[in-house]
């Protein structure tokens, strides 16, 4: 039905605009669907695989430590948690972080090691200072900052089980 305003200025055909819109939108949608979504899914799954492998390695380390190389004075608090749970890397994170921080402090106390891993050892010392200064209920939150030290390029690995078993 014609409206009086359309008599002098008839409405334009919308087909041309629709075709231009489709010509722009379809390649963008294709790019999104075939490149961006798989990239995001891969990043999420890759991060989950990395976390899973790290947690499995921590599980094995803690269970081996408490099963084969336990020193009661050094490892009692950690092993009391590890031996009582099925997945210690999930259930014993706070005791493991405290234990790890103490072992890395011992390692970094050697001047030669401190010189070779200066940024890592400085980070460990800073985190240990914050943990020591924190109130008892805030110590677990402060020791979580040790995770930032582990990603440094000169980060040191945990001592090997045989070194710990020999009293090192």
PDB file of C-alpha atoms in Angstrom:
ATOM      1  CA  UNK A   1       0.000   0.000   0.000  1.00  0.00           C
ATOM      2  CA  UNK A   2       1.406   3.331  -1.025  1.00  0.00           C
ATOM      3  CA  UNK A   3       1.726   6.094   1.487  1.00  0.00           C
ATOM      4  CA  UNK A   4       1.517   9.724   0.358  1.00  0.00           C
ATOM      5  CA  UNK A   5       5.149  10.343   1.312  1.00  0.00           C
ATOM      6  CA  UNK A   6       6.200   7.496  -0.962  1.00  0.00           C
ATOM      7  CA  UNK A   7       4.602   9.066  -4.033  1.00  0.00           C
ATOM      8  CA  UNK A   8       7.319  11.699  -4.407  1.00  0.00           C
ATOM      9  CA  UNK A   9      10.182   9.655  -2.903  1.00  0.00           C
ATOM     10  CA  UNK A  10       9.620   5.895  -3.286  1.00  0.00           C
ATOM     11  CA  UNK A  11      11.471   3.629  -0.764  1.00  0.00           C
ATOM     12  CA  UNK A  12      14.786   2.216  -1.919  1.00  0.00           C
ATOM     13  CA  UNK A  13      15.296  -1.440  -2.507  1.00  0.00           C
ATOM     14  CA  UNK A  14      16.924  -3.046   0.554  1.00  0.00           C
ATOM     15  CA  UNK A  15      18.424  -5.951  -1.360  1.00  0.00           C
ATOM     16  CA  UNK A  16      21.640  -4.091  -2.211  1.00  0.00           C
ATOM     17  CA  UNK A  17      22.287  -3.190   1.443  1.00  0.00           C
ATOM     18  CA  UNK A  18      21.517  -6.748   2.496  1.00  0.00           C
ATOM     19  CA  UNK A  19      24.032  -8.141  -0.006  1.00  0.00           C
ATOM     20  CA  UNK A  20      26.728  -5.704   1.152  1.00  0.00           C
ATOM     21  CA  UNK A  21      26.030  -6.626   4.779  1.00  0.00           C
ATOM     22  CA  UNK A  22      26.261 -10.334   4.016  1.00  0.00           C
ATOM     23  CA  UNK A  23      29.469  -9.802   2.042  1.00  0.00           C
ATOM     24  CA  UNK A  24      31.026  -8.200   5.120  1.00  0.00           C
ATOM     25  CA  UNK A  25      29.429 -10.343   7.843  1.00  0.00           C
ATOM     26  CA  UNK A  26      30.001 -13.805   6.372  1.00  0.00           C
ATOM     27  CA  UNK A  27      33.816 -13.551   6.139  1.00  0.00           C
ATOM     28  CA  UNK A  28      33.955 -12.058   9.643  1.00  0.00           C
ATOM     29  CA  UNK A  29      31.750 -14.842  11.011  1.00  0.00           C
ATOM     30  CA  UNK A  30      33.816 -17.432   9.146  1.00  0.00           C
ATOM     31  CA  UNK A  31      37.007 -16.011  10.588  1.00  0.00           C
ATOM     32  CA  UNK A  32      35.468 -16.063  14.046  1.00  0.00           C
ATOM     33  CA  UNK A  33      34.141 -19.609  13.766  1.00  0.00           C
ATOM     34  CA  UNK A  34      37.106 -21.258  12.092  1.00  0.00           C
ATOM     35  CA  UNK A  35      40.005 -19.408  13.686  1.00  0.00           C
ATOM     36  CA  UNK A  36      39.155 -17.576  16.885  1.00  0.00           C
ATOM     37  CA  UNK A  37      36.971 -20.172  18.594  1.00  0.00           C
ATOM     38  CA  UNK A  38      39.410 -23.108  18.060  1.00  0.00           C
ATOM     39  CA  UNK A  39      42.259 -20.875  19.216  1.00  0.00           C
ATOM     40  CA  UNK A  40      40.421 -19.998  22.415  1.00  0.00           C
ATOM     41  CA  UNK A  41      39.402 -23.604  23.036  1.00  0.00           C
ATOM     42  CA  UNK A  42      42.997 -24.727  22.465  1.00  0.00           C
ATOM     43  CA  UNK A  43      44.310 -22.120  24.885  1.00  0.00           C
ATOM     44  CA  UNK A  44      41.858 -23.134  27.592  1.00  0.00           C
ATOM     45  CA  UNK A  45      42.465 -26.852  27.130  1.00  0.00           C
ATOM     46  CA  UNK A  46      46.222 -26.337  26.884  1.00  0.00           C
ATOM     47  CA  UNK A  47      46.198 -24.411  30.149  1.00  0.00           C
ATOM     48  CA  UNK A  48      44.139 -27.162  31.770  1.00  0.00           C
ATOM     49  CA  UNK A  49      46.573 -29.817  30.516  1.00  0.00           C
ATOM     50  CA  UNK A  50      49.515 -27.826  31.864  1.00  0.00           C
ATOM     51  CA  UNK A  51      47.826 -27.460  35.249  1.00  0.00           C
ATOM     52  CA  UNK A  52      46.896 -31.136  35.297  1.00  0.00           C
ATOM     53  CA  UNK A  53      50.438 -32.261  34.499  1.00  0.00           C
ATOM     54  CA  UNK A  54      51.869 -29.893  37.126  1.00  0.00           C
ATOM     55  CA  UNK A  55      49.438 -31.194  39.759  1.00  0.00           C
ATOM     56  CA  UNK A  56      50.269 -34.808  38.870  1.00  0.00           C
ATOM     57  CA  UNK A  57      53.984 -34.059  39.203  1.00  0.00           C
ATOM     58  CA  UNK A  58      53.379 -32.391  42.579  1.00  0.00           C
ATOM     59  CA  UNK A  59      51.286 -35.396  43.695  1.00  0.00           C
ATOM     60  CA  UNK A  60      54.088 -37.768  42.779  1.00  0.00           C
ATOM     61  CA  UNK A  61      56.727 -35.592  44.432  1.00  0.00           C
ATOM     62  CA  UNK A  62      54.790 -35.258  47.691  1.00  0.00           C
ATOM     63  CA  UNK A  63      53.832 -38.931  47.872  1.00  0.00           C
ATOM     64  CA  UNK A  64      57.390 -40.058  47.121  1.00  0.00           C
ATOM     65  CA  UNK A  65      58.807 -37.611  49.646  1.00  0.00           C
ATOM     66  CA  UNK A  66      56.478 -38.775  52.398  1.00  0.00           C
ATOM     67  CA  UNK A  67      56.814 -42.441  51.479  1.00  0.00           C
ATOM     68  CA  UNK A  68      60.565 -42.701  50.946  1.00  0.00           C
ATOM     69  CA  UNK A  69      62.438 -39.660  52.224  1.00  0.00           C
ATOM     70  CA  UNK A  70      60.444 -38.305  55.158  1.00  0.00           C
ATOM     71  CA  UNK A  71      62.397 -36.505  57.852  1.00  0.00           C
ATOM     72  CA  UNK A  72      60.006 -36.078  60.760  1.00  0.00           C
ATOM     73  CA  UNK A  73      61.390 -32.738  61.921  1.00  0.00           C
ATOM     74  CA  UNK A  74      61.407 -31.268  58.421  1.00  0.00           C
ATOM     75  CA  UNK A  75      58.354 -32.860  56.786  1.00  0.00           C
ATOM     76  CA  UNK A  76      55.883 -33.654  59.569  1.00  0.00           C
ATOM     77  CA  UNK A  77      53.349 -30.926  58.799  1.00  0.00           C
ATOM     78  CA  UNK A  78      53.383 -31.615  55.053  1.00  0.00           C
ATOM     79  CA  UNK A  79      53.290 -35.400  55.308  1.00  0.00           C
ATOM     80  CA  UNK A  80      50.480 -35.417  57.878  1.00  0.00           C
ATOM     81  CA  UNK A  81      48.340 -33.822  55.170  1.00  0.00           C
ATOM     82  CA  UNK A  82      49.753 -35.785  52.205  1.00  0.00           C
ATOM     83  CA  UNK A  83      49.352 -39.221  53.757  1.00  0.00           C
ATOM     84  CA  UNK A  84      45.751 -38.503  54.723  1.00  0.00           C
ATOM     85  CA  UNK A  85      44.447 -37.462  51.297  1.00  0.00           C
ATOM     86  CA  UNK A  86      44.017 -39.012  47.892  1.00  0.00           C
ATOM     87  CA  UNK A  87      45.034 -35.948  45.861  1.00  0.00           C
ATOM     88  CA  UNK A  88      47.594 -34.016  47.910  1.00  0.00           C
ATOM     89  CA  UNK A  89      48.291 -31.434  45.211  1.00  0.00           C
ATOM     90  CA  UNK A  90      44.701 -30.232  45.580  1.00  0.00           C
ATOM     91  CA  UNK A  91      44.134 -30.801  49.296  1.00  0.00           C
ATOM     92  CA  UNK A  92      47.562 -29.860  50.669  1.00  0.00           C
ATOM     93  CA  UNK A  93      48.473 -26.764  48.670  1.00  0.00           C
ATOM     94  CA  UNK A  94      49.103 -24.498  51.655  1.00  0.00           C
ATOM     95  CA  UNK A  95      51.362 -26.931  53.568  1.00  0.00           C
ATOM     96  CA  UNK A  96      53.213 -27.748  50.323  1.00  0.00           C
ATOM     97  CA  UNK A  97      53.782 -24.069  49.559  1.00  0.00           C
ATOM     98  CA  UNK A  98      55.116 -23.475  53.076  1.00  0.00           C
ATOM     99  CA  UNK A  99      57.350 -26.547  52.792  1.00  0.00           C
ATOM    100  CA  UNK A 100      58.549 -25.517  49.317  1.00  0.00           C
ATOM    101  CA  UNK A 101      59.284 -21.974  50.451  1.00  0.00           C
ATOM    102  CA  UNK A 102      61.350 -23.299  53.368  1.00  0.00           C
ATOM    103  CA  UNK A 103      63.330 -25.641  51.055  1.00  0.00           C
ATOM    104  CA  UNK A 104      63.986 -22.837  48.576  1.00  0.00           C
ATOM    105  CA  UNK A 105      65.123 -20.565  51.401  1.00  0.00           C
ATOM    106  CA  UNK A 106      67.616 -23.252  52.413  1.00  0.00           C
ATOM    107  CA  UNK A 107      68.802 -23.573  48.816  1.00  0.00           C
ATOM    108  CA  UNK A 108      69.100 -19.802  48.346  1.00  0.00           C
ATOM    109  CA  UNK A 109      71.071 -19.425  51.578  1.00  0.00           C
ATOM    110  CA  UNK A 110      74.124 -20.708  49.660  1.00  0.00           C
ATOM    111  CA  UNK A 111      75.850 -17.540  48.315  1.00  0.00           C
ATOM    112  CA  UNK A 112      76.845 -19.227  45.042  1.00  0.00           C
ATOM    113  CA  UNK A 113      73.288 -20.380  44.326  1.00  0.00           C
ATOM    114  CA  UNK A 114      71.933 -16.964  45.320  1.00  0.00           C
ATOM    115  CA  UNK A 115      74.303 -15.337  42.840  1.00  0.00           C
ATOM    116  CA  UNK A 116      73.253 -17.669  39.995  1.00  0.00           C
ATOM    117  CA  UNK A 117      69.500 -17.315  40.643  1.00  0.00           C
ATOM    118  CA  UNK A 118      69.418 -13.745  41.888  1.00  0.00           C
ATOM    119  CA  UNK A 119      65.877 -12.778  40.872  1.00  0.00           C
ATOM    120  CA  UNK A 120      64.388 -16.082  42.049  1.00  0.00           C
ATOM    121  CA  UNK A 121      66.183 -16.010  45.397  1.00  0.00           C
ATOM    122  CA  UNK A 122      65.266 -12.351  45.896  1.00  0.00           C
ATOM    123  CA  UNK A 123      61.640 -13.230  45.221  1.00  0.00           C
ATOM    124  CA  UNK A 124      61.801 -16.153  47.678  1.00  0.00           C
ATOM    125  CA  UNK A 125      63.318 -13.896  50.343  1.00  0.00           C
ATOM    126  CA  UNK A 126      60.626 -11.258  49.786  1.00  0.00           C
ATOM    127  CA  UNK A 127      57.811 -13.808  50.022  1.00  0.00           C
ATOM    128  CA  UNK A 128      59.377 -15.394  53.115  1.00  0.00           C
ATOM    129  CA  UNK A 129      59.632 -11.969  54.746  1.00  0.00           C
ATOM    130  CA  UNK A 130      55.958 -11.283  54.057  1.00  0.00           C
ATOM    131  CA  UNK A 131      54.960 -14.712  55.378  1.00  0.00           C
ATOM    132  CA  UNK A 132      56.992 -14.214  58.562  1.00  0.00           C
ATOM    133  CA  UNK A 133      55.477 -10.761  59.126  1.00  0.00           C
ATOM    134  CA  UNK A 134      51.892 -11.865  58.437  1.00  0.00           C
ATOM    135  CA  UNK A 135      49.356 -12.748  61.077  1.00  0.00           C
ATOM    136  CA  UNK A 136      48.869 -16.521  61.532  1.00  0.00           C
ATOM    137  CA  UNK A 137      45.554 -16.569  59.658  1.00  0.00           C
ATOM    138  CA  UNK A 138      47.052 -14.619  56.723  1.00  0.00           C
ATOM    139  CA  UNK A 139      50.183 -16.749  56.234  1.00  0.00           C
ATOM    140  CA  UNK A 140      48.525 -19.079  53.700  1.00  0.00           C
ATOM    141  CA  UNK A 141      47.442 -16.129  51.572  1.00  0.00           C
ATOM    142  CA  UNK A 142      50.929 -14.598  51.682  1.00  0.00           C
ATOM    143  CA  UNK A 143      52.718 -17.847  50.789  1.00  0.00           C
ATOM    144  CA  UNK A 144      50.560 -18.097  47.645  1.00  0.00           C
ATOM    145  CA  UNK A 145      52.772 -15.339  46.192  1.00  0.00           C
ATOM    146  CA  UNK A 146      55.515 -17.982  45.833  1.00  0.00           C
ATOM    147  CA  UNK A 147      53.752 -18.996  42.582  1.00  0.00           C
ATOM    148  CA  UNK A 148      55.058 -15.734  41.079  1.00  0.00           C
ATOM    149  CA  UNK A 149      58.629 -16.775  41.874  1.00  0.00           C
ATOM    150  CA  UNK A 150      58.283 -20.113  40.075  1.00  0.00           C
ATOM    151  CA  UNK A 151      57.768 -18.469  36.680  1.00  0.00           C
ATOM    152  CA  UNK A 152      60.993 -16.463  36.803  1.00  0.00           C
ATOM    153  CA  UNK A 153      63.594 -17.479  34.205  1.00  0.00           C
ATOM    154  CA  UNK A 154      66.193 -18.441  36.820  1.00  0.00           C
ATOM    155  CA  UNK A 155      63.773 -20.384  39.058  1.00  0.00           C
ATOM    156  CA  UNK A 156      65.253 -23.339  40.899  1.00  0.00           C
ATOM    157  CA  UNK A 157      63.677 -26.769  40.981  1.00  0.00           C
ATOM    158  CA  UNK A 158      62.757 -28.486  44.207  1.00  0.00           C
ATOM    159  CA  UNK A 159      65.483 -30.676  45.678  1.00  0.00           C
ATOM    160  CA  UNK A 160      65.567 -34.216  44.325  1.00  0.00           C
ATOM    161  CA  UNK A 161      64.097 -36.918  46.559  1.00  0.00           C
ATOM    162  CA  UNK A 162      67.450 -38.705  46.880  1.00  0.00           C
ATOM    163  CA  UNK A 163      69.045 -35.460  48.112  1.00  0.00           C
ATOM    164  CA  UNK A 164      66.291 -35.071  50.708  1.00  0.00           C
ATOM    165  CA  UNK A 165      66.581 -38.740  51.697  1.00  0.00           C
ATOM    166  CA  UNK A 166      70.290 -38.303  52.349  1.00  0.00           C
ATOM    167  CA  UNK A 167      69.521 -35.438  54.712  1.00  0.00           C
ATOM    168  CA  UNK A 168      70.186 -32.597  52.265  1.00  0.00           C
TER     169      UNK A 168
END
